[in-house]
């Protein structure tokens, strides 16, 4: 399973876009990029995932570079309730074993 | 859909005692995962099942830990001879493996917090 690298923490002003980067330079062709977030004292919550193409849903957008070595999760209009730890995970489509790192602690500021 | 249910939510035990946690996944979810989380860390993978088959157990996991999913529905995680270092939140998640393409989205329970005195 490919390792991912994320910044430890980030701040974002309320209402602005939050761009959370993730490096996964050793990702293999059958590994998806998944994003989860964990709000204090709750279980992680699925946000979005992708393989090669950019993806968008009601929560966020996922931009994956052409070489697939990095990706960015975009929260278009960050709200205070988006304050959480965000995890980027490379997941093999063969095993679907999810290995969480330490994630990025995003703080949305009023 | 009542979500993933975990019991008990909180458990305080003395060192050396055995504890068991139960996880009821979302109905029809065939994959079930156990994680352990300590303060400031991400969830640590422990083990996972597809139906009743245990697919993998973390090599870092002590032999004191055992998990079962006997009928492919609920699962139990037992810790024998607990140690203070076992104090953590134990999270269960389930997913539906439907083949390709598979969203593989994990649905987590609220966790069972263990305190070993």
Short mmCIF file of C-alpha atoms in Angstrom, two decimals:
data_model
loop_
_atom_site.label_atom_id
_atom_site.label_comp_id
_atom_site.label_asym_id
_atom_site.label_seq_id
_atom_site.Cartn_x
_atom_site.Cartn_y
_atom_site.Cartn_z
CA UNK A 1 0.00 0.00 0.00
CA UNK A 2 1.35 3.40 -0.99
CA UNK A 3 2.25 5.83 1.78
CA UNK A 4 0.71 9.27 1.76
CA UNK A 5 2.19 12.49 3.11
CA UNK A 6 0.08 15.39 4.34
CA UNK A 7 0.85 18.62 6.15
CA UNK A 8 0.26 18.37 9.87
CA UNK A 9 -2.06 21.35 10.10
CA UNK A 10 -3.66 24.14 8.09
CA UNK A 11 -5.86 27.13 8.77
CA UNK A 12 -8.52 28.50 6.47
CA UNK A 13 -10.80 31.52 6.75
CA UNK A 14 -14.50 30.80 6.88
CA UNK A 15 -16.11 31.07 3.45
CA UNK A 16 -12.84 30.65 1.61
CA UNK A 17 -11.73 27.57 -0.27
CA UNK A 18 -9.69 25.08 1.71
CA UNK A 19 -7.10 23.25 -0.37
CA UNK A 20 -5.63 20.22 1.34
CA UNK A 21 -2.65 18.62 -0.42
CA UNK A 22 -1.57 15.01 -0.32
CA UNK A 23 1.53 13.37 -1.76
CA UNK A 24 1.37 9.72 -2.81
CA UNK A 25 4.40 9.40 -5.06
CA UNK A 26 4.55 5.59 -4.82
CA UNK A 27 0.91 5.00 -5.68
CA UNK A 28 0.31 2.07 -7.99
CA UNK A 29 -2.10 1.84 -10.87
CA UNK A 30 -4.77 -0.06 -8.97
CA UNK A 31 -4.78 2.21 -5.93
CA UNK A 32 -7.54 4.73 -5.40
CA UNK A 33 -7.12 7.97 -3.49
CA UNK A 34 -9.67 8.23 -0.70
CA UNK A 35 -10.34 11.16 1.59
CA UNK A 36 -11.97 10.92 4.99
CA UNK A 37 -12.39 13.43 7.76
CA UNK A 38 -12.79 13.02 11.48
CA UNK A 39 -14.52 15.58 13.60
CA UNK A 40 -13.54 15.51 17.24
CA UNK A 41 -14.70 12.38 19.08
CA UNK A 42 -16.56 10.96 16.08
CA UNK A 43 -15.65 8.14 13.71
CA UNK A 44 -14.11 9.11 10.36
CA UNK A 45 -16.51 10.12 7.62
CA UNK A 46 -16.07 9.43 3.91
CA UNK A 47 -15.68 12.50 1.71
CA UNK A 48 -14.67 11.48 -1.78
CA UNK A 49 -12.42 9.17 -3.76
CA UNK A 50 -10.90 8.92 -7.22
CA UNK A 51 -8.57 6.93 -9.40
CA UNK A 52 -7.34 9.13 -12.26
CA UNK A 53 -10.01 11.68 -13.06
CA UNK A 54 -10.98 14.67 -10.99
CA UNK A 55 -14.10 14.08 -8.94
CA UNK A 56 -16.72 16.33 -7.39
CA UNK A 57 -19.59 15.67 -5.05
CA UNK A 58 -21.74 17.70 -2.72
CA UNK A 59 -19.01 17.86 -0.11
CA UNK A 60 -15.80 18.49 -2.00
CA UNK A 61 -13.72 18.24 -5.15
CA UNK A 62 -10.73 16.00 -5.67
CA UNK A 63 -8.00 17.01 -8.06
CA UNK A 64 -5.51 14.28 -8.97
CA UNK A 65 -2.37 15.19 -10.91
CA UNK A 66 -1.83 13.53 -14.25
CA UNK A 67 1.04 11.43 -12.92
CA UNK A 68 -1.14 10.52 -9.91
CA UNK A 69 1.67 11.31 -7.50
CA UNK A 70 -0.31 13.91 -5.62
CA UNK A 71 -3.82 15.15 -5.11
CA UNK A 72 -5.70 18.06 -3.56
CA UNK A 73 -8.96 18.00 -1.70
CA UNK A 74 -10.91 21.22 -2.14
CA UNK A 75 -13.65 22.38 0.18
CA UNK A 76 -15.04 25.23 -1.90
CA UNK A 77 -16.52 27.31 0.92
CA UNK A 78 -15.11 26.18 4.23
CA UNK A 79 -17.45 26.43 7.20
CA UNK A 80 -16.63 26.38 10.88
CA UNK A 81 -18.12 22.89 11.07
CA UNK A 82 -15.50 21.70 8.57
CA UNK A 83 -12.86 21.95 11.30
CA UNK A 84 -11.58 18.38 11.50
CA UNK A 85 -8.68 16.06 10.76
CA UNK A 86 -8.57 15.14 7.08
CA UNK A 87 -7.03 11.85 5.99
CA UNK A 88 -5.75 11.01 2.52
CA UNK A 89 -5.41 7.27 1.93
CA UNK A 90 -4.20 5.19 -1.01
CA UNK A 91 -6.39 2.10 -1.20
CA UNK A 92 -5.74 -0.93 -3.35
CA UNK A 93 -8.73 -2.11 -5.35
CA UNK A 94 -7.49 -5.63 -4.66
CA UNK A 95 -7.54 -5.52 -0.88
CA UNK A 96 -9.61 -2.48 0.14
CA UNK A 97 -7.48 -2.25 3.24
CA UNK A 98 -7.50 1.33 4.56
CA UNK A 99 -4.36 2.48 6.34
CA UNK A 100 -4.83 5.87 7.97
CA UNK A 101 -1.91 8.22 8.63
CA UNK A 102 -1.98 11.17 10.99
CA UNK A 103 -3.83 13.42 8.54
CA UNK A 104 -4.09 17.21 8.30
CA UNK A 105 -5.72 19.09 11.10
CA UNK A 106 -7.78 21.80 9.40
CA UNK A 107 -8.97 24.70 11.46
CA UNK A 108 -11.56 26.98 9.90
CA UNK A 109 -11.34 30.45 11.41
CA UNK A 110 -14.23 32.87 11.82
CA UNK B 1 -30.37 1.88 7.97
CA UNK B 2 -29.40 2.32 11.60
CA UNK B 3 -25.69 2.72 10.97
CA UNK B 4 -22.81 0.84 12.56
CA UNK B 5 -23.46 0.11 16.21
CA UNK B 6 -20.78 -0.53 18.79
CA UNK B 7 -21.14 -1.73 22.36
CA UNK B 8 -20.26 -0.90 25.01
CA UNK B 9 -19.51 2.74 24.32
CA UNK B 10 -17.30 2.98 27.37
CA UNK B 11 -15.47 0.30 29.32
CA UNK B 12 -13.28 0.74 32.38
CA UNK B 13 -11.39 -2.31 33.48
CA UNK B 14 -8.49 -3.30 35.67
CA UNK B 15 -5.22 -4.45 34.22
CA UNK B 16 -5.22 -8.18 33.58
CA UNK B 17 -8.94 -8.47 32.92
CA UNK B 18 -10.45 -9.56 29.61
CA UNK B 19 -12.76 -7.29 27.65
CA UNK B 20 -14.97 -7.85 24.64
CA UNK B 21 -16.39 -5.30 22.23
CA UNK B 22 -19.21 -5.93 19.82
CA UNK B 23 -19.83 -4.34 16.44
CA UNK B 24 -23.05 -4.60 14.46
CA UNK B 25 -22.39 -3.45 10.90
CA UNK B 26 -24.86 -1.97 8.48
CA UNK B 27 -27.15 -4.69 7.24
CA UNK B 28 -25.83 -6.46 4.13
CA UNK B 29 -22.37 -4.95 4.43
CA UNK B 30 -20.00 -7.81 3.84
CA UNK B 31 -16.78 -6.10 4.92
CA UNK B 32 -16.04 -5.27 8.52
CA UNK B 33 -12.97 -3.48 9.88
CA UNK B 34 -11.53 -2.91 13.35
CA UNK B 35 -9.30 0.03 14.20
CA UNK B 36 -7.70 1.37 17.36
CA UNK B 37 -7.17 5.07 17.91
CA UNK B 38 -5.24 6.94 20.57
CA UNK B 39 -5.20 10.66 21.18
CA UNK B 40 -3.63 12.64 18.37
CA UNK B 41 -3.15 9.64 16.12
CA UNK B 42 -5.04 8.38 13.12
CA UNK B 43 -6.99 5.13 13.33
CA UNK B 44 -4.62 2.16 13.43
CA UNK B 45 -5.68 -0.84 11.36
CA UNK B 46 -6.21 -4.00 13.42
CA UNK B 47 -8.03 -6.49 11.24
CA UNK B 48 -10.77 -6.90 8.67
CA UNK B 49 -13.28 -9.46 7.47
CA UNK B 50 -15.12 -10.26 4.32
CA UNK B 51 -18.23 -12.08 5.44
CA UNK B 52 -16.99 -14.52 8.10
CA UNK B 53 -13.45 -14.79 6.72
CA UNK B 54 -10.75 -12.81 8.47
CA UNK B 55 -8.67 -11.41 5.60
CA UNK B 56 -5.79 -9.94 7.53
CA UNK B 57 -4.66 -9.17 11.04
CA UNK B 58 -2.09 -6.48 11.71
CA UNK B 59 1.36 -7.97 12.33
CA UNK B 60 1.83 -5.36 15.05
CA UNK B 61 -1.12 -6.72 16.96
CA UNK B 62 -0.47 -8.71 20.09
CA UNK B 63 -1.74 -12.28 20.36
CA UNK B 64 -3.90 -11.02 23.22
CA UNK B 65 -6.20 -9.53 20.60
CA UNK B 66 -8.64 -11.71 18.73
CA UNK B 67 -11.59 -10.90 16.52
CA UNK B 68 -14.38 -13.02 15.15
CA UNK B 69 -17.28 -12.62 12.81
CA UNK B 70 -18.89 -16.06 13.09
CA UNK B 71 -21.91 -15.67 10.85
CA UNK B 72 -20.72 -12.84 8.70
CA UNK B 73 -22.87 -10.33 10.51
CA UNK B 74 -21.81 -8.89 13.89
CA UNK B 75 -18.22 -9.06 15.06
CA UNK B 76 -16.49 -9.22 18.42
CA UNK B 77 -13.06 -7.98 19.40
CA UNK B 78 -11.63 -9.54 22.54
CA UNK B 79 -8.61 -8.32 24.44
CA UNK B 80 -7.20 -10.76 26.95
CA UNK B 81 -5.09 -9.78 29.96
CA UNK B 82 -5.51 -6.08 29.30
CA UNK B 83 -2.60 -3.71 29.79
CA UNK B 84 -2.63 0.03 30.37
CA UNK B 85 -1.28 0.50 26.85
CA UNK B 86 -4.50 -0.98 25.49
CA UNK B 87 -6.39 2.12 26.57
CA UNK B 88 -7.77 3.60 23.38
CA UNK B 89 -10.86 4.11 21.26
CA UNK B 90 -11.76 0.97 19.32
CA UNK B 91 -13.52 1.77 16.07
CA UNK B 92 -15.50 -0.54 13.86
CA UNK B 93 -16.39 0.18 10.25
CA UNK B 94 -18.30 -1.67 7.57
CA UNK B 95 -18.54 -1.46 3.81
CA UNK B 96 -20.21 -3.15 0.91
CA UNK B 97 -17.92 -4.78 -1.57
CA UNK B 98 -19.95 -4.91 -4.73
CA UNK B 99 -17.25 -5.56 -7.24
CA UNK B 100 -15.85 -3.20 -9.79
CA UNK B 101 -16.24 -0.28 -9.63
CA UNK B 102 -16.67 -0.33 -5.90
CA UNK B 103 -17.07 2.78 -3.86
CA UNK B 104 -15.61 0.93 -0.89
CA UNK B 105 -16.86 3.66 1.37
CA UNK B 106 -16.32 2.85 5.03
CA UNK B 107 -19.07 3.62 7.50
CA UNK B 108 -17.75 3.99 11.02
CA UNK B 109 -19.43 3.44 14.35
CA UNK B 110 -19.03 5.83 17.25
CA UNK B 111 -16.41 3.64 18.87
CA UNK B 112 -15.87 1.88 22.16
CA UNK B 113 -13.57 3.69 24.56
CA UNK B 114 -11.45 1.43 26.74
CA UNK B 115 -9.71 2.62 29.88
CA UNK B 116 -7.40 0.17 31.61
CA UNK B 117 -6.53 1.10 35.18
#
